[in-house]
N, CA, C and O of each residue as an XYZ file, in Angstrom:
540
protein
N     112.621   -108.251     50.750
C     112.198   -108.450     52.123
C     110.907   -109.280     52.170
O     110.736   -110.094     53.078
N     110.176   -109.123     51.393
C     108.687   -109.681     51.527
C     109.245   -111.208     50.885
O     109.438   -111.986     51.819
N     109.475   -111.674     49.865
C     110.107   -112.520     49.692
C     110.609   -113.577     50.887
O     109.872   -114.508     51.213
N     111.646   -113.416     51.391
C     112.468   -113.353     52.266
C     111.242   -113.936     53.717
O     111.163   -115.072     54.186
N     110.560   -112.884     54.053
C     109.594   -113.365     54.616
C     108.907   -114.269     54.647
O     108.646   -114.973     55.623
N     108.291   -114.416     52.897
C     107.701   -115.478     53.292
C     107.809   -117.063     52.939
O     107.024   -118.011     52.936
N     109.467   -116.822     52.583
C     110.247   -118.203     52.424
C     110.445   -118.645     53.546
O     110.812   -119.809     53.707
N     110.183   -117.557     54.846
C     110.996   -117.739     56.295
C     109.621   -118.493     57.248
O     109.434   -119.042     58.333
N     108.918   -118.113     56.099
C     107.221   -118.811     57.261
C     106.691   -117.606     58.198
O     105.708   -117.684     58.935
N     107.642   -116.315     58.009
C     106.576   -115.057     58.476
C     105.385   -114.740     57.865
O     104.280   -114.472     58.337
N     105.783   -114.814     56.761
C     104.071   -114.083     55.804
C     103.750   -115.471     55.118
O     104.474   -116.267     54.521
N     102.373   -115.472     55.425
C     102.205   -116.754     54.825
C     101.880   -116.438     53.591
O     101.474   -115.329     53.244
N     102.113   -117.809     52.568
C     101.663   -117.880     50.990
C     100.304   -116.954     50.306
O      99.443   -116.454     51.030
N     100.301   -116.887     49.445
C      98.834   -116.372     48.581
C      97.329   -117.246     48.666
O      96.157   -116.867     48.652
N      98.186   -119.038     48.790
C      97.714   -120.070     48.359
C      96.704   -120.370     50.602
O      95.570   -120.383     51.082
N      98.313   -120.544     51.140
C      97.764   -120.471     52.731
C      96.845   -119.271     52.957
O      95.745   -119.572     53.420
N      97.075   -117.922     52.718
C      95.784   -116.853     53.016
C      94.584   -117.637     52.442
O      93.810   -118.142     53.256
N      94.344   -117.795     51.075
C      93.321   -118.180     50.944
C      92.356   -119.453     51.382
O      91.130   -119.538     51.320
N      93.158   -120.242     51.763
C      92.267   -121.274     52.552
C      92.198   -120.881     53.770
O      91.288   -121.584     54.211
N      92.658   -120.034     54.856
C      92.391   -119.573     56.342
C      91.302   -118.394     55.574
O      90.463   -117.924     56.342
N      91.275   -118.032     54.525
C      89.587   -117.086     54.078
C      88.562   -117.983     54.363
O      87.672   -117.927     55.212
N      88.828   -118.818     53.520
C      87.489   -119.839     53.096
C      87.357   -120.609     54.488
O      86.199   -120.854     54.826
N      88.403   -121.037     55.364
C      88.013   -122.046     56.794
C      87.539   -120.845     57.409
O      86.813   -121.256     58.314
N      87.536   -119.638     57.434
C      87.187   -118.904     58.694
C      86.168   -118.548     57.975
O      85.350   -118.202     58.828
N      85.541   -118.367     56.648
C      84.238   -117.693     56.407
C      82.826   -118.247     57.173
O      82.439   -119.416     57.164
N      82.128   -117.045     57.871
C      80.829   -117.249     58.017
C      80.115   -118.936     57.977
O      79.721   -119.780     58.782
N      80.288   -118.723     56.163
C      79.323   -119.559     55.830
C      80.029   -120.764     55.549
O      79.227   -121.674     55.343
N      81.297   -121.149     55.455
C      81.932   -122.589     55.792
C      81.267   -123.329     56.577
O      80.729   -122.979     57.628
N      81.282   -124.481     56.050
C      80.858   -125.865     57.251
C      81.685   -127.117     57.148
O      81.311   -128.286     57.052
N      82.853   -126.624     57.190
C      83.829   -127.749     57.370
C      83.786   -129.100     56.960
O      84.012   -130.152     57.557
N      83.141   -128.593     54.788
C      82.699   -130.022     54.438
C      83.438   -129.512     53.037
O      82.851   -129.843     52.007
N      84.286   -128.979     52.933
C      85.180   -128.878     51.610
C      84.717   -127.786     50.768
O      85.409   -127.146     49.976
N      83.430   -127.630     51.025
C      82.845   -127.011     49.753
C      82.538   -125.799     49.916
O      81.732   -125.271     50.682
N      83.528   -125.196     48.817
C      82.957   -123.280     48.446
C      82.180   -123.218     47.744
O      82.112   -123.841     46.685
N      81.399   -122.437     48.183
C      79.997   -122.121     48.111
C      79.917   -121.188     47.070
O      80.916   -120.469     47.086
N      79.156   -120.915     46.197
C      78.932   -119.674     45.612
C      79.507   -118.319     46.230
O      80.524   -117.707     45.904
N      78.381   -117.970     47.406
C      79.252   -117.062     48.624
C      80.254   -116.946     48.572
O      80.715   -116.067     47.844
N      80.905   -117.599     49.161
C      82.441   -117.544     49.692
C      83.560   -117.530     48.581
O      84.669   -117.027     48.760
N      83.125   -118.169     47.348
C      83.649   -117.748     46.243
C      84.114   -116.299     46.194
O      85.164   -115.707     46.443
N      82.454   -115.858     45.618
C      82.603   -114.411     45.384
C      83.524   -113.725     47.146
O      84.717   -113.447     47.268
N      82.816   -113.674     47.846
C      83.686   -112.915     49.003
C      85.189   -113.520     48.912
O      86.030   -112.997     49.643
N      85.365   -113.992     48.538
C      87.104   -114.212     48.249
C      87.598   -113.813     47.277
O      88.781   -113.474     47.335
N      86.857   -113.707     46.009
C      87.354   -112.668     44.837
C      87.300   -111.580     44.959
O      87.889   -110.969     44.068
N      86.713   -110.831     45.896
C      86.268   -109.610     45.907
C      87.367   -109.068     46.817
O      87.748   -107.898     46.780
N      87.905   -110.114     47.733
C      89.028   -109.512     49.087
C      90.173   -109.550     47.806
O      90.824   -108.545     47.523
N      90.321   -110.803     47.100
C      91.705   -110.249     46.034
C      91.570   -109.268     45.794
O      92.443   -108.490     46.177
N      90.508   -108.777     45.092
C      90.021   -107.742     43.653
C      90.885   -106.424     44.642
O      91.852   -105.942     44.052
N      90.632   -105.922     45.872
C      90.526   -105.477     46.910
C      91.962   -105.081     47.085
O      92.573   -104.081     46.707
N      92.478   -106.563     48.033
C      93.996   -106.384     47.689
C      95.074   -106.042     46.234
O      96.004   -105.246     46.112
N      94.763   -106.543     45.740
C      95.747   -105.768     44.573
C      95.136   -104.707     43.882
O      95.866   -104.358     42.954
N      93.502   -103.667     43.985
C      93.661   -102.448     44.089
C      94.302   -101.896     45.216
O      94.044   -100.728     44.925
N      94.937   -101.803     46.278
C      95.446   -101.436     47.101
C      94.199   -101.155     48.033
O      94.338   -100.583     49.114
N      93.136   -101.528     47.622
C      92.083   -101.159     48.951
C      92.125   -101.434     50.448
O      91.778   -100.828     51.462
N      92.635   -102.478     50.191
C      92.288   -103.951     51.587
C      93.936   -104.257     52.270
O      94.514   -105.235     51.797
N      94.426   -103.718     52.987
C      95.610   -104.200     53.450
C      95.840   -105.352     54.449
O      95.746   -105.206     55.668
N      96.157   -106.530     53.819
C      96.234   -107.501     54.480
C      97.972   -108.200     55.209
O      98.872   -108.726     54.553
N      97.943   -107.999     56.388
C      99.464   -107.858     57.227
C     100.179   -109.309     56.976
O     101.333   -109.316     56.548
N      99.663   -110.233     57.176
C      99.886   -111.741     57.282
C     100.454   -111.955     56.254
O     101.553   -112.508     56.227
N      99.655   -111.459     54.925
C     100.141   -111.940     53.235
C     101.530   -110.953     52.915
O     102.659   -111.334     52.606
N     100.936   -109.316     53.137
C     102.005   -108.724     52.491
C     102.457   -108.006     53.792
O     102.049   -106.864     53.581
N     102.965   -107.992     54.826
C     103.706   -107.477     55.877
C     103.416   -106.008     55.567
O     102.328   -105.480     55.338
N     104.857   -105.372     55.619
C     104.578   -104.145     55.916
C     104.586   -103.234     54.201
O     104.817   -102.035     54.039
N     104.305   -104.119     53.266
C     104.587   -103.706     51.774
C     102.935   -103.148     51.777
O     101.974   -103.905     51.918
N     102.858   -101.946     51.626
C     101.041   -101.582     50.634
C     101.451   -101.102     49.409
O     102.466   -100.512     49.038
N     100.317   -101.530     48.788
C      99.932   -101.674     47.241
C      99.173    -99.944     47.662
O      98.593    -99.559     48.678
N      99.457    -99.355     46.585
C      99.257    -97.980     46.413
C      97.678    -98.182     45.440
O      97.555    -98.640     44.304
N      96.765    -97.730     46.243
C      95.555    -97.784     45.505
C      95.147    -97.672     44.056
O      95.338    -96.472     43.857
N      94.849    -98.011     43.295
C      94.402    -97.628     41.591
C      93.274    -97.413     41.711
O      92.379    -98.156     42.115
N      93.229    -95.919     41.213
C      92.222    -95.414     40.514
C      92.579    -95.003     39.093
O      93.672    -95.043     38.529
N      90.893    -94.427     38.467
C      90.880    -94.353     36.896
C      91.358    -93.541     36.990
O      92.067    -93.645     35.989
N      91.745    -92.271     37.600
C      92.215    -91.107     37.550
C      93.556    -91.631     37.453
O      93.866    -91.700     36.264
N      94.415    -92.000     38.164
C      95.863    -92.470     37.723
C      96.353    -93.742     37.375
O      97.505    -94.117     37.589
N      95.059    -94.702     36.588
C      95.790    -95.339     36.268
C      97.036    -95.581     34.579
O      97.916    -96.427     34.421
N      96.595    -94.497     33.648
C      97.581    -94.492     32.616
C      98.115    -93.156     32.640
O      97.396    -92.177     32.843
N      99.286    -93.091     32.449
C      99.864    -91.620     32.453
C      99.790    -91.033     31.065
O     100.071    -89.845     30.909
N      99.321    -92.018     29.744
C      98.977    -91.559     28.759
C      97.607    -92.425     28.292
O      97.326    -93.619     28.388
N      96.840    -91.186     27.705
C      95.670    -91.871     27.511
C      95.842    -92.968     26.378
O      96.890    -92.834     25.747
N      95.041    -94.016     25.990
C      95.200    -95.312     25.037
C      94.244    -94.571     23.783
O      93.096    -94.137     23.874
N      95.114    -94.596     22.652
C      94.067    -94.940     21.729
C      93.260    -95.594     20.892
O      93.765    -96.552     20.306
N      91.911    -95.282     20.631
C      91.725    -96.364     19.886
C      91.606    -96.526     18.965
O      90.636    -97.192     18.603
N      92.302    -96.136     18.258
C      92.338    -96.566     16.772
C      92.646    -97.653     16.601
O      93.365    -98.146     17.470
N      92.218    -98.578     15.329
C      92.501   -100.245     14.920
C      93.996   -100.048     14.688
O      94.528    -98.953     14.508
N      94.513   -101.033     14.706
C      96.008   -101.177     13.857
C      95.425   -101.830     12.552
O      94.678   -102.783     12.329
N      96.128   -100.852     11.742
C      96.041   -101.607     10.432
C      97.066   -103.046      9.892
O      98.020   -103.586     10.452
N      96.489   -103.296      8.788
C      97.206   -104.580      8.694
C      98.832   -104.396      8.215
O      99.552   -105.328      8.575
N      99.262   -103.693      7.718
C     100.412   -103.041      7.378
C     101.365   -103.077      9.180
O     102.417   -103.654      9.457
N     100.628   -102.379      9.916
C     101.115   -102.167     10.853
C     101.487   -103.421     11.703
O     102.613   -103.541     12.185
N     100.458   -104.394     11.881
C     100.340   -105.718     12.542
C     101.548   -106.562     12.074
O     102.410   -106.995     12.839
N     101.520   -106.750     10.741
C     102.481   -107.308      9.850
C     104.004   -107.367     10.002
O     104.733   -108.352     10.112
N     104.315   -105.984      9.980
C     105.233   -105.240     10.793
C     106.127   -105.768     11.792
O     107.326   -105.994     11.960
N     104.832   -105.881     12.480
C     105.220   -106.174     14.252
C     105.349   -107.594     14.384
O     106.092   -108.141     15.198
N     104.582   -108.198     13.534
C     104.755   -109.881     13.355
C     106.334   -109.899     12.756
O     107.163   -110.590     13.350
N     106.749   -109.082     11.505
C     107.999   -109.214     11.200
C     109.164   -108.975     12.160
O     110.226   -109.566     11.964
N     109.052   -108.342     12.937
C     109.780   -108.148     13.748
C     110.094   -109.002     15.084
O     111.007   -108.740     15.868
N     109.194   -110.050     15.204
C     109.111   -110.668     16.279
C     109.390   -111.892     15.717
O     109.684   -112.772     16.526
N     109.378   -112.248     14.317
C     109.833   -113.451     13.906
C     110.974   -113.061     13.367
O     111.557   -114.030     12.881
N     111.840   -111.566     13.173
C     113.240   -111.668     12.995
C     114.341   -111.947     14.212
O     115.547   -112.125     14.041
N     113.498   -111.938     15.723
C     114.194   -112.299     16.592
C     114.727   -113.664     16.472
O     113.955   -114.585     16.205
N     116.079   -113.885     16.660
C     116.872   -115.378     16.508
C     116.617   -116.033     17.716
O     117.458   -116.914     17.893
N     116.141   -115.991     18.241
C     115.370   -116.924     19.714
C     113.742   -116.572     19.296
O     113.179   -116.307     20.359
N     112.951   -116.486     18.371
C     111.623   -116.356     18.579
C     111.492   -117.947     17.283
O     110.629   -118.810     17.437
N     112.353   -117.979     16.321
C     112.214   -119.206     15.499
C     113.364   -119.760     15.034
O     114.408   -119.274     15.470
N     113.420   -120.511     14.383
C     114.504   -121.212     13.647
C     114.464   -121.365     12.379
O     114.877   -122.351     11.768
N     113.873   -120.222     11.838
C     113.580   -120.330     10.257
C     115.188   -119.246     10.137
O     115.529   -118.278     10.817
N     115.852   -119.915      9.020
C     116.482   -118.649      8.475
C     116.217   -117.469      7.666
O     117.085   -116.605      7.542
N     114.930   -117.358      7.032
C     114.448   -115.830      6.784
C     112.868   -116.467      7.287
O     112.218   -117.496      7.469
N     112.843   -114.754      7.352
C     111.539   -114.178      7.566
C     110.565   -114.572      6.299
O     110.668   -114.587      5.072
N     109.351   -114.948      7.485
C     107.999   -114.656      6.503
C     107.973   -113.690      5.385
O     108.427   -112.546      5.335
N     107.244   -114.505      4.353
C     107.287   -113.487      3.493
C     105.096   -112.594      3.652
O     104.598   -111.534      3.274
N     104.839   -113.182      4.006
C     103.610   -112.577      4.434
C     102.808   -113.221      5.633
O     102.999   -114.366      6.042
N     101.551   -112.008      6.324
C     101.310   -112.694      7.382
C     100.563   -114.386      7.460
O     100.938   -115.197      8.307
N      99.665   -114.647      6.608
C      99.445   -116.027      6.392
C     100.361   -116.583      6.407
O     100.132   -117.643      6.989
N     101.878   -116.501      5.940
C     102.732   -117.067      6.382
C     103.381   -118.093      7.528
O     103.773   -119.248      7.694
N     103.147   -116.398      8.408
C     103.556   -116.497      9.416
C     102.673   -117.296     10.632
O     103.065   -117.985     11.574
N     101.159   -116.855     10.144
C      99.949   -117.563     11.068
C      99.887   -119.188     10.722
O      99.606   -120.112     11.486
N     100.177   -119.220      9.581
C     100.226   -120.930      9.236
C     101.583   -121.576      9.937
O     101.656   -122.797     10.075
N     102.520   -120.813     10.318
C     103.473   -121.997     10.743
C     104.469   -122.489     10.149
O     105.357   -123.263     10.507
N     104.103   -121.658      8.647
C     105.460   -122.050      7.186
C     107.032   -121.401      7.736
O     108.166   -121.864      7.622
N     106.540   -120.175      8.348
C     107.966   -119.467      9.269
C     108.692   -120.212     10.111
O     109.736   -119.966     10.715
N     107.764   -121.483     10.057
C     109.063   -122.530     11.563
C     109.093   -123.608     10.904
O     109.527   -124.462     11.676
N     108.931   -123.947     10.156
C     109.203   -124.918      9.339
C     107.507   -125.950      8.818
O     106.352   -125.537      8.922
N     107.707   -126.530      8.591
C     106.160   -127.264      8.378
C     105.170   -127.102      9.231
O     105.535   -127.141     10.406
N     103.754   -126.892      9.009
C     102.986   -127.399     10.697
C     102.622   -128.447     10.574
O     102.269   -128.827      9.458
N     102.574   -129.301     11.687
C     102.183   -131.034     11.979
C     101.091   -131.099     11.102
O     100.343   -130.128     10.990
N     100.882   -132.317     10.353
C      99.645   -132.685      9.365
C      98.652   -132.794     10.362
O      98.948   -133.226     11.476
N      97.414   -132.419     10.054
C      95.714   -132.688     10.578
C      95.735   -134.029     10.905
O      96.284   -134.928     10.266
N      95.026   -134.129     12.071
C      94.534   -135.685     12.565
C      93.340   -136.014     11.658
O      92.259   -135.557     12.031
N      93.363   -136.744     10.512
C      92.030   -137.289      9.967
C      90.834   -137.904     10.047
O      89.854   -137.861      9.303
N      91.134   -138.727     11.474
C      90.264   -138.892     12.585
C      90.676   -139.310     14.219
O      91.778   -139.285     14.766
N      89.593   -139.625     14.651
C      90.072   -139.365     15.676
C      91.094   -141.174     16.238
O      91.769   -141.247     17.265
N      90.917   -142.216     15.351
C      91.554   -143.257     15.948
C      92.896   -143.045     15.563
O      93.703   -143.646     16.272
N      93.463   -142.234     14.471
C      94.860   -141.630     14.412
C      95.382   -141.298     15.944
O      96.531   -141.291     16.388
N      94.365   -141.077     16.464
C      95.297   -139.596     17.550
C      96.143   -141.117     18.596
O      95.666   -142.250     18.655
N      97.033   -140.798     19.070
C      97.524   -141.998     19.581
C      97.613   -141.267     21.028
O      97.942   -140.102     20.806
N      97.436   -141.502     22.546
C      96.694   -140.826     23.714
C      98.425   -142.031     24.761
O      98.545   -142.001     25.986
């Protein structure tokens, strides 16, 4: 529905709200330029809207964003423990055994391997200077 809306020219864009912010602010003077001010007071109305603070009708009709707080925002706490390198490795292996993530037919055999680029085949040689680089 919101969608729908605002393909239809009911709710206007993310992009249209924000310039009817900045033309209607205070401190505009109808010379292009955001100001420090008006910067921040426009990050702060996002920050706002997508905590669910600020309900704005024009952008999101009749959809509200359900407030976030710290109290609910993870339903499990994060820990912090490091990942070890064993573990990282792992997860790199696994993401380069996906057949849409490369075109190598096996897997890295270690993570330098995999960070160098040997897992997809060669990486492009170093530019030796800069009149090589062709623009």
């Amino acid at each position: 529905e919101l969608i729908e809306k605002r393909a239809s020219g009911e709710l206007v864009t993310p992009a249209t709200w924000m310039r009817n912010f900045v033309r209607s602010h205070p401190s505009y003077k109808e010379d292009s330029v955001v100001s420090d001010e008006i910067a921040y007071d426009l990050m702060i109305a996002c920050k706002e809207i997508g905590e669910g603070q600020r309900h704005v009708p024009e952008l999101l009709g009749n959809v509200r964003i359900d407030p976030i707080t710290p109290e609910g925002a993870y339903d499990a706490k994060l820990g912090s423990r490091r990942a070890q390198n064993e573990q990282v490795l792992d997860l790199l292996h696994r993401y380069a055994n996906r057949k849409s993530f490369g075109s190598s037919s096996s897997p890295p055999e270690s993570l330098s391997e995999l960070v160098n680029g040997k897992a997809f085949g060669d990486p492009p040689s170093p530019v030796e200077s800069l009149s090589e680089l062709k623009l």
